[in-house]
PDB file of C-alpha atoms in Angstrom:
ATOM      1  CA  MET A   1     -40.919  13.795 -14.043  1.00  0.00           C
ATOM      2  CA  ALA A   2     -41.168  10.594 -11.923  1.00  0.00           C
ATOM      3  CA  GLU A   3     -38.818  10.294  -8.982  1.00  0.00           C
ATOM      4  CA  ARG A   4     -36.223   7.527  -9.338  1.00  0.00           C
ATOM      5  CA  GLN A   5     -36.723   4.669  -6.954  1.00  0.00           C
ATOM      6  CA  LYS A   6     -33.658   3.605  -5.032  1.00  0.00           C
ATOM      7  CA  GLU A   7     -32.255   0.367  -6.356  1.00  0.00           C
ATOM      8  CA  ARG A   8     -31.644  -2.598  -4.051  1.00  0.00           C
ATOM      9  CA  VAL A   9     -27.956  -3.115  -3.373  1.00  0.00           C
ATOM     10  CA  TYR A  10     -27.005  -6.702  -2.682  1.00  0.00           C
ATOM     11  CA  SER A  11     -24.803  -7.747   0.248  1.00  0.00           C
ATOM     12  CA  GLU A  12     -21.488  -9.440  -0.387  1.00  0.00           C
ATOM     13  CA  GLU A  13     -22.918 -12.824   0.630  1.00  0.00           C
ATOM     14  CA  GLU A  14     -25.909 -12.381  -1.675  1.00  0.00           C
ATOM     15  CA  ILE A  15     -23.669 -11.319  -4.548  1.00  0.00           C
ATOM     16  CA  ARG A  16     -21.347 -14.430  -4.124  1.00  0.00           C
ATOM     17  CA  GLU A  17     -24.398 -16.724  -3.949  1.00  0.00           C
ATOM     18  CA  ARG A  18     -26.000 -15.227  -7.006  1.00  0.00           C
ATOM     19  CA  LEU A  19     -22.791 -15.349  -8.996  1.00  0.00           C
ATOM     20  CA  ALA A  20     -22.221 -19.020  -8.064  1.00  0.00           C
ATOM     21  CA  ARG A  21     -25.784 -19.776  -9.192  1.00  0.00           C
ATOM     22  CA  GLU A  22     -26.172 -17.541 -12.309  1.00  0.00           C
ATOM     23  CA  LEU A  23     -22.669 -16.390 -13.464  1.00  0.00           C
ATOM     24  CA  PRO A  24     -20.152 -18.945 -12.276  1.00  0.00           C
ATOM     25  CA  LYS A  25     -17.246 -17.524 -14.273  1.00  0.00           C
ATOM     26  CA  TRP A  26     -17.758 -14.083 -12.642  1.00  0.00           C
ATOM     27  CA  THR A  27     -16.216 -13.139  -9.327  1.00  0.00           C
ATOM     28  CA  TYR A  28     -16.795 -10.480  -6.734  1.00  0.00           C
ATOM     29  CA  GLU A  29     -13.791  -8.397  -5.643  1.00  0.00           C
ATOM     30  CA  ASN A  30     -13.263  -4.951  -4.179  1.00  0.00           C
ATOM     31  CA  GLY A  31     -16.908  -3.913  -4.745  1.00  0.00           C
ATOM     32  CA  TRP A  32     -17.157  -5.054  -8.337  1.00  0.00           C
ATOM     33  CA  ILE A  33     -18.407  -8.154 -10.108  1.00  0.00           C
ATOM     34  CA  ARG A  34     -15.825  -9.015 -12.742  1.00  0.00           C
ATOM     35  CA  ARG A  35     -14.921 -11.411 -15.512  1.00  0.00           C
ATOM     36  CA  LYS A  36     -11.790 -11.876 -17.580  1.00  0.00           C
ATOM     37  CA  TYR A  37     -12.295 -13.073 -21.181  1.00  0.00           C
ATOM     38  CA  LYS A  38      -9.261 -14.616 -22.881  1.00  0.00           C
ATOM     39  CA  THR A  39      -8.835 -14.003 -26.588  1.00  0.00           C
ATOM     40  CA  HIS A  40      -6.428 -15.258 -29.271  1.00  0.00           C
ATOM     41  CA  SER A  41      -5.139 -11.870 -30.263  1.00  0.00           C
ATOM     42  CA  TRP A  42      -5.508  -8.113 -30.363  1.00  0.00           C
ATOM     43  CA  LYS A  43      -8.238  -8.523 -32.988  1.00  0.00           C
ATOM     44  CA  GLY A  44     -10.296 -10.726 -30.699  1.00  0.00           C
ATOM     45  CA  THR A  45      -9.647  -8.331 -27.739  1.00  0.00           C
ATOM     46  CA  LEU A  46     -10.932  -5.330 -29.756  1.00  0.00           C
ATOM     47  CA  MET A  47     -14.046  -7.359 -30.843  1.00  0.00           C
ATOM     48  CA  VAL A  48     -14.867  -8.210 -27.223  1.00  0.00           C
ATOM     49  CA  ILE A  49     -14.440  -4.578 -26.144  1.00  0.00           C
ATOM     50  CA  ASN A  50     -16.708  -3.356 -28.927  1.00  0.00           C
ATOM     51  CA  ALA A  51     -19.355  -5.944 -28.210  1.00  0.00           C
ATOM     52  CA  VAL A  52     -19.344  -5.080 -24.469  1.00  0.00           C
ATOM     53  CA  GLY A  53     -19.408  -1.471 -25.406  1.00  0.00           C
ATOM     54  CA  HIS A  54     -22.526  -1.884 -27.594  1.00  0.00           C
ATOM     55  CA  LEU A  55     -24.319  -3.833 -24.901  1.00  0.00           C
ATOM     56  CA  ALA A  56     -23.401  -1.369 -22.255  1.00  0.00           C
ATOM     57  CA  GLU A  57     -24.547   1.632 -24.304  1.00  0.00           C
ATOM     58  CA  ALA A  58     -27.800  -0.125 -25.271  1.00  0.00           C
ATOM     59  CA  ALA A  59     -28.426  -0.904 -21.512  1.00  0.00           C
ATOM     60  CA  PHE A  60     -27.251   2.592 -20.480  1.00  0.00           C
ATOM     61  CA  HIS A  61     -25.159   0.933 -17.779  1.00  0.00           C
ATOM     62  CA  HIS A  62     -21.421   1.176 -18.271  1.00  0.00           C
ATOM     63  CA  PRO A  63     -18.665  -1.156 -17.044  1.00  0.00           C
ATOM     64  CA  ASP A  64     -15.043  -0.466 -16.439  1.00  0.00           C
ATOM     65  CA  ILE A  65     -12.904  -2.369 -19.002  1.00  0.00           C
ATOM     66  CA  THR A  66      -9.186  -3.279 -18.839  1.00  0.00           C
ATOM     67  CA  ALA A  67      -7.532  -4.935 -21.757  1.00  0.00           C
ATOM     68  CA  SER A  68      -4.250  -6.268 -23.011  1.00  0.00           C
ATOM     69  CA  TYR A  69      -3.147  -8.179 -26.138  1.00  0.00           C
ATOM     70  CA  ALA A  70      -5.055 -11.409 -25.391  1.00  0.00           C
ATOM     71  CA  TRP A  71      -7.553 -10.627 -22.632  1.00  0.00           C
ATOM     72  CA  VAL A  72     -10.333  -8.247 -21.567  1.00  0.00           C
ATOM     73  CA  GLU A  73     -11.534  -7.740 -18.002  1.00  0.00           C
ATOM     74  CA  VAL A  74     -15.048  -6.377 -17.505  1.00  0.00           C
ATOM     75  CA  ARG A  75     -16.048  -4.898 -14.150  1.00  0.00           C
ATOM     76  CA  LEU A  76     -19.500  -3.845 -13.137  1.00  0.00           C
ATOM     77  CA  MET A  77     -20.753  -1.865 -10.218  1.00  0.00           C
ATOM     78  CA  ASN A  78     -23.723   0.578 -10.079  1.00  0.00           C
ATOM     79  CA  HIS A  79     -22.063   3.898  -9.258  1.00  0.00           C
ATOM     80  CA  ALA A  80     -25.325   5.749  -8.555  1.00  0.00           C
ATOM     81  CA  ALA A  81     -26.418   3.010  -6.077  1.00  0.00           C
ATOM     82  CA  LYS A  82     -22.817   2.557  -4.697  1.00  0.00           C
ATOM     83  CA  GLY A  83     -22.957  -1.202  -4.999  1.00  0.00           C
ATOM     84  CA  ILE A  84     -24.100  -4.217  -6.986  1.00  0.00           C
ATOM     85  CA  THR A  85     -27.708  -4.123  -8.184  1.00  0.00           C
ATOM     86  CA  ASP A  86     -29.926  -6.044 -10.528  1.00  0.00           C
ATOM     87  CA  LYS A  87     -28.571  -3.891 -13.370  1.00  0.00           C
ATOM     88  CA  ASP A  88     -25.113  -5.350 -12.851  1.00  0.00           C
ATOM     89  CA  PHE A  89     -26.323  -8.909 -12.891  1.00  0.00           C
ATOM     90  CA  ALA A  90     -28.537  -8.291 -16.008  1.00  0.00           C
ATOM     91  CA  LEU A  91     -25.718  -6.762 -17.966  1.00  0.00           C
ATOM     92  CA  ALA A  92     -23.219  -9.434 -16.953  1.00  0.00           C
ATOM     93  CA  LYS A  93     -25.661 -12.083 -18.151  1.00  0.00           C
ATOM     94  CA  LYS A  94     -26.147 -10.376 -21.522  1.00  0.00           C
ATOM     95  CA  ILE A  95     -22.379  -9.932 -21.865  1.00  0.00           C
ATOM     96  CA  GLU A  96     -21.765 -13.581 -21.051  1.00  0.00           C
ATOM     97  CA  GLU A  97     -24.418 -14.700 -23.513  1.00  0.00           C
ATOM     98  CA  VAL A  98     -23.014 -12.596 -26.348  1.00  0.00           C
ATOM     99  CA  ILE A  99     -19.278 -13.057 -25.827  1.00  0.00           C
ATOM    100  CA  HIS A 100     -19.534 -16.795 -25.340  1.00  0.00           C
ATOM    101  CA  TRP A 101     -22.061 -17.454 -28.092  1.00  0.00           C
ATOM    102  CA  GLN A 102     -21.052 -20.436 -30.163  1.00  0.00           C
ATOM    103  CA  PRO A 103     -23.326 -20.657 -33.184  1.00  0.00           C
ATOM    104  CA  ALA A 104     -22.114 -24.078 -34.314  1.00  0.00           C
ATOM    105  CA  LYS A 105     -23.505 -25.583 -31.050  1.00  0.00           C
ATOM    106  CA  GLU A 106     -27.022 -24.390 -31.937  1.00  0.00           C
ATOM    107  CA  GLY A 107     -27.105 -26.343 -35.199  1.00  0.00           C
ATOM    108  CA  GLN A 108     -28.917 -23.586 -37.095  1.00  0.00           C
ATOM    109  CA  GLY A 109     -26.671 -23.237 -40.082  1.00  0.00           C
ATOM    110  CA  LEU A 110     -24.025 -20.910 -38.695  1.00  0.00           C
ATOM    111  CA  GLU A 111     -20.694 -22.619 -38.344  1.00  0.00           C
ATOM    112  CA  GLY A 112     -18.931 -20.125 -36.044  1.00  0.00           C
ATOM    113  CA  THR A 113     -15.382 -18.904 -35.988  1.00  0.00           C
ATOM    114  CA  PRO A 114     -12.814 -21.731 -36.642  1.00  0.00           C
ATOM    115  CA  ASN A 115     -10.682 -21.573 -33.566  1.00  0.00           C
ATOM    116  CA  SER A 116      -8.396 -24.233 -34.969  1.00  0.00           C
ATOM    117  CA  ASP A 117      -7.126 -21.792 -37.628  1.00  0.00           C
ATOM    118  CA  GLN A 118      -5.108 -18.978 -36.005  1.00  0.00           C
ATOM    119  CA  ARG A 119      -6.003 -16.636 -38.829  1.00  0.00           C
ATOM    120  CA  PHE A 120      -9.586 -16.659 -37.586  1.00  0.00           C
ATOM    121  CA  ALA A 121      -9.349 -17.635 -33.906  1.00  0.00           C
ATOM    122  CA  TYR A 122     -11.339 -15.130 -31.814  1.00  0.00           C
ATOM    123  CA  ILE A 123     -12.284 -15.940 -28.250  1.00  0.00           C
ATOM    124  CA  LYS A 124     -10.989 -18.711 -25.978  1.00  0.00           C
ATOM    125  CA  TYR A 125     -14.154 -20.412 -24.851  1.00  0.00           C
ATOM    126  CA  ASP A 126     -14.116 -21.791 -21.262  1.00  0.00           C
TER     127      ASP A 126
END
């Protein structure tokens, strides 16, 4: 079995610079990169949690998640490396891409969830 190569852990300054450049809605705090997603309801909150859970399991890199009625906070840190690594940035980018996907803006036939109708409102896009 091949020996695992030690992953590069980014410094706080490098993390903040990379977040500003690549993931401007994410922040760095207490050793974690984090993002709070606002939803319209518990239904939207559960959908965000499940989407993040699917991505994390597929990536085999698992975030901490805190949730309430109308928000979900995702926190990433590589526990094995004891810091922020490329895995954290890669998963954060994929989460951001999926959670904030707005099909109507792509003009490919999918209209997206109608946020103007509270029966269907899902995520609060920022």
